[in-house]
Short mmCIF file of C-alpha atoms in Angstrom, two decimals:
data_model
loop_
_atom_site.label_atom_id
_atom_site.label_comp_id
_atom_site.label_asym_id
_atom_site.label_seq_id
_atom_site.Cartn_x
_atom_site.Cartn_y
_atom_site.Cartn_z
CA UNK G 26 0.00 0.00 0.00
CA UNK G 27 1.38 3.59 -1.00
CA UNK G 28 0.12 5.46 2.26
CA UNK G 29 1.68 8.66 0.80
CA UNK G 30 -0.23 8.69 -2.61
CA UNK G 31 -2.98 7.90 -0.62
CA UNK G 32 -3.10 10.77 1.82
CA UNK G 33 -1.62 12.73 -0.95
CA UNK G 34 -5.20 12.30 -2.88
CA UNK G 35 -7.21 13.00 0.82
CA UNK G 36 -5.60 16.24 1.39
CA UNK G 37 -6.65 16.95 -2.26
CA UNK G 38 -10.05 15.94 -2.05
CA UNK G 39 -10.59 17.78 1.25
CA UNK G 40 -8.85 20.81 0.18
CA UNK G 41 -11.03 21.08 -2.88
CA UNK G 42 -13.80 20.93 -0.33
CA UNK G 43 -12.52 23.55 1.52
CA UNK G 44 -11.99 26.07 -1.31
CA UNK G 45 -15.47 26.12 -1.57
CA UNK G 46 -16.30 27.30 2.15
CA UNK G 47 -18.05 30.74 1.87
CA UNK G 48 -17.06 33.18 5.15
CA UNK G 49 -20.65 33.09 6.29
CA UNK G 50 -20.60 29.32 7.33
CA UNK G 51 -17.66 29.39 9.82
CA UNK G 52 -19.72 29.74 11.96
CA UNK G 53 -22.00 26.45 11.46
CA UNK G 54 -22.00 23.27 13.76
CA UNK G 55 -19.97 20.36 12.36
CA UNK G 56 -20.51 16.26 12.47
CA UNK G 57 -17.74 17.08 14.91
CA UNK G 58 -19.22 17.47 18.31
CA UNK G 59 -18.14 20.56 19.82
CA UNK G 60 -17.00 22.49 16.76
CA UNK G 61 -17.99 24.93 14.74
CA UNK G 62 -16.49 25.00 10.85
CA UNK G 63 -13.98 27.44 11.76
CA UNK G 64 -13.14 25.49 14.70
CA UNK G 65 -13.00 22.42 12.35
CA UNK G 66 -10.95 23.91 10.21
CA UNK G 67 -8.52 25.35 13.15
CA UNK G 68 -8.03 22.46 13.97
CA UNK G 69 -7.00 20.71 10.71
CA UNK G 70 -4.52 23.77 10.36
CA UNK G 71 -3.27 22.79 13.59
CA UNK G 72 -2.70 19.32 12.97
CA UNK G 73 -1.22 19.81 9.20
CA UNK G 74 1.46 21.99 11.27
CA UNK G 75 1.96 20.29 14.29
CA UNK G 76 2.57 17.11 12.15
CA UNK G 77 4.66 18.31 10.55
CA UNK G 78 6.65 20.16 13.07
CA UNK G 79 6.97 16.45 15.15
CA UNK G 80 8.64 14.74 12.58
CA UNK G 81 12.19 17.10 13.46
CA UNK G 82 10.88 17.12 17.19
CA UNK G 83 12.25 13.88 18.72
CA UNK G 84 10.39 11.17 20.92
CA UNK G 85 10.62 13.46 24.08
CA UNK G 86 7.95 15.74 25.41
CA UNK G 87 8.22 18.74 23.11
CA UNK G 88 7.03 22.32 22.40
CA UNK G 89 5.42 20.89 19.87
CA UNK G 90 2.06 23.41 19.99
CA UNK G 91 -0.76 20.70 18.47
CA UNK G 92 -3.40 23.87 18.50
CA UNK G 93 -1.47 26.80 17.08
CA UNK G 94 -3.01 26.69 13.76
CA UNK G 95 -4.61 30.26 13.15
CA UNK G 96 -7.44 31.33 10.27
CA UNK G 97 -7.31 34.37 8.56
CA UNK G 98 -9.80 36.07 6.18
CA UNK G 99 -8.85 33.25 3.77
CA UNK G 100 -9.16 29.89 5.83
CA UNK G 101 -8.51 27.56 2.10
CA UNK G 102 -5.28 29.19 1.55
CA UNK G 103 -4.12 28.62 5.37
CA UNK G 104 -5.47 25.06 4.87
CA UNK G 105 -3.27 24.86 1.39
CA UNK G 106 0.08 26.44 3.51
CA UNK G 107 -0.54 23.78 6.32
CA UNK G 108 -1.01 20.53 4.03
CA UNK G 109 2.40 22.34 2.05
CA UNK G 110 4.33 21.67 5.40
CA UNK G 111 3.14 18.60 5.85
CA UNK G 112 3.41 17.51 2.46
CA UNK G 113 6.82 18.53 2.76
CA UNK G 114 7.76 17.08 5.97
CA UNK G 115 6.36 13.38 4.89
CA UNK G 116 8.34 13.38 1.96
CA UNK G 117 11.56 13.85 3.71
CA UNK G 118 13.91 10.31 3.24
CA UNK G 119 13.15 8.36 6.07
CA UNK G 120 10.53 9.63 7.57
CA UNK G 121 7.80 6.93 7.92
CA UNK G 122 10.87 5.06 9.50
CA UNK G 123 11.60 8.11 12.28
CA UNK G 124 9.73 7.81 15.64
CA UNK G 125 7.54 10.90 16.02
CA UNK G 126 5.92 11.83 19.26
CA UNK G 127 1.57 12.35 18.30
CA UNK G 128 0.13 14.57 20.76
CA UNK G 129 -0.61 12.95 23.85
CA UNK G 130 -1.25 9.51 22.42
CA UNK G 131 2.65 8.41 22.39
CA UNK G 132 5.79 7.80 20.17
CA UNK G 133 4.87 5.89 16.84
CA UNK G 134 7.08 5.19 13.59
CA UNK G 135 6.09 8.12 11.12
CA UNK G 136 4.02 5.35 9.11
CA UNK G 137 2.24 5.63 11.56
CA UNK G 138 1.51 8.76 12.31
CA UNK G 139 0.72 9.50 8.42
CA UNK G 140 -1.95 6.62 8.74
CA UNK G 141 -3.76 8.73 11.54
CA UNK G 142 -3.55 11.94 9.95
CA UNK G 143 -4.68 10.56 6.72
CA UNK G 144 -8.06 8.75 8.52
CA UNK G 145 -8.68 12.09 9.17
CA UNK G 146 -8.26 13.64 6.92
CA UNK G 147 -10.54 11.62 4.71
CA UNK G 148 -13.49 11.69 7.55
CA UNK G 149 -12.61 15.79 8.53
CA UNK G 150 -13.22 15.90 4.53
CA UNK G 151 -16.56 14.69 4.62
CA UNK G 152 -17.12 17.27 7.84
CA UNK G 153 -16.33 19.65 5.81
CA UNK G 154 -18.97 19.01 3.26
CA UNK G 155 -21.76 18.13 4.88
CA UNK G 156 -21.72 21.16 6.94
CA UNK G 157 -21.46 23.42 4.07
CA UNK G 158 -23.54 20.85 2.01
CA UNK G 159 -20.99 20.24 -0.76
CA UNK G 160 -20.46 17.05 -2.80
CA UNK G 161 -17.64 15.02 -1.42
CA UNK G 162 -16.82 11.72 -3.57
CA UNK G 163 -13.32 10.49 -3.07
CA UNK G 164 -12.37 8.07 -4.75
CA UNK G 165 -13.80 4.12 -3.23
CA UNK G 166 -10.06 3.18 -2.29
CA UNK G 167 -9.65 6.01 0.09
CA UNK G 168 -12.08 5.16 2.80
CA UNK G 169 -12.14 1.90 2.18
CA UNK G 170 -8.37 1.72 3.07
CA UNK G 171 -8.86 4.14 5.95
CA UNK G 172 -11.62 1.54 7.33
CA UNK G 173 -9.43 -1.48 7.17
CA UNK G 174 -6.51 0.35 8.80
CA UNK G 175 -8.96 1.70 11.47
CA UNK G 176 -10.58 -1.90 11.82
CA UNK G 177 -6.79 -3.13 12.58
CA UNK G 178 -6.62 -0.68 15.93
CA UNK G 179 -10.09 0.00 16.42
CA UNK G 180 -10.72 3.12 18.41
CA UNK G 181 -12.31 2.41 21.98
CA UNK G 182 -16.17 2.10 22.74
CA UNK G 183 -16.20 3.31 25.83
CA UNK G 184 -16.07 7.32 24.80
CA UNK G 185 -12.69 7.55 26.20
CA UNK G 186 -11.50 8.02 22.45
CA UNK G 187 -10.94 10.50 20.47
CA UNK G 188 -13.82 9.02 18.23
CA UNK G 189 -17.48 8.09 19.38
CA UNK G 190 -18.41 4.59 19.86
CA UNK G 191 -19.63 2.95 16.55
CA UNK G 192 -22.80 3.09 14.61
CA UNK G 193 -24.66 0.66 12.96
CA UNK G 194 -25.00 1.12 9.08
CA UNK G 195 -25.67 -1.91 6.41
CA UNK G 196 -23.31 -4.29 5.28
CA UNK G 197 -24.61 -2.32 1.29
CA UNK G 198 -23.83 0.79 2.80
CA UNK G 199 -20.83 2.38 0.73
CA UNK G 200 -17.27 2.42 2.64
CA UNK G 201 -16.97 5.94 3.15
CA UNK G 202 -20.63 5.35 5.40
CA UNK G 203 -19.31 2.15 6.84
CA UNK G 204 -16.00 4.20 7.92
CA UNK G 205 -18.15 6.99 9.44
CA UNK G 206 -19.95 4.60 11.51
CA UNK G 207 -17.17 3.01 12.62
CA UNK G 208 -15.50 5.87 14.08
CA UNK G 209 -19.50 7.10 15.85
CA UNK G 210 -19.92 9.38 12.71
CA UNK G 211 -23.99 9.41 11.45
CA UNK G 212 -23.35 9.08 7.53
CA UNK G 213 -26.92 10.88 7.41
CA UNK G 214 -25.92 13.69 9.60
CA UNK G 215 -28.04 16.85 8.77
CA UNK G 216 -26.13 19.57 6.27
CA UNK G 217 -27.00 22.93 8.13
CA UNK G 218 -26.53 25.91 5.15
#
């Protein structure tokens, strides 16, 4: 499996869903409980940079900041700096080998740690849309792939995770609905405009 084409093609697809964000839905409530869109979106920043920034940080406690990301007037083109970073740093030689210190969660091989970020980014892409109410198609392989890596490590049930506890969807349902359920997403989750 070629995790970086992969997460490659989810940073695309979500950043084509961001470009269409209008300033007036920031502030609308997200599939993500808790956040707003420009929280959402904060937060992706955030991650695309702290990422980044971790795989030159060492397996120590750092000053790594994981919620520095800022928005200005135009949230897709902080979103497009961020994912350049990242891009960037995950393309360095050795990097999926390098230990890299995620958050508060613990040291894992960079492999690792670009698996994570790109589960997210394929499920924070499909935030994205439904809040704003945007089409959001990747391509089958995408969460499909994020669902059997998830299924290896399954988040836990007990809403100590950073997910919900699973859903229930059909064994027909398509993989990017059977991957929201899995990680407590509702694939039929209102779009608020």
């Amino acid at each position: 499996m070629d995790i970086r084409n992969l997460h490659r093609r989810a940073m695309r697809d979500t950043g084509g869903v961001i470009a269409q964000i209008r300033p007036d839905q920031l502030r609308l409530p997200t599939p993500c409980a808790d956040w707003t869109l420009h929280g959402l979106l904060r937060h992706m920043v955030s991650e695309n940079l702290a990422f980044a920034r971790a795989t030159t940080s060492g397996t120590e406690p750092s000053d790594v900041d994981w919620n520095a990301g800022r928005l200005s007037a135009d949230p897709a083109e902080d979103y497009r700096s961020s994912a350049a970073d990242f891009g960037k740093a995950f393309a360095a030689e050795g990097v999926l080998d390098r230990q890299v210190r995620v958050r508060e969660f613990g040291v894992f091989p960079g492999r690792a740690a670009l698996v994570f970020h790109f589960v997210d980014m394929v499920v924070h892409g499909w935030d994205v849309a439904k809040t704003i109410g945007a089409r959001y198609e990747p391509d089958e392989d995408l969460p499909a792939t994020a669902l059997e890596l998830m299924r290896r490590n399954p988040p836990p049930q007990d809403g100590t995770g950073v997910f919900a506890p699973k859903i229930e969807v059909q064994d027909s349902a398509p993989a990017l609905d059977k991957l929201l359920a899995f990680l407590g997403r509702n694939p039929n989750w209102p779009a608020l405009r």
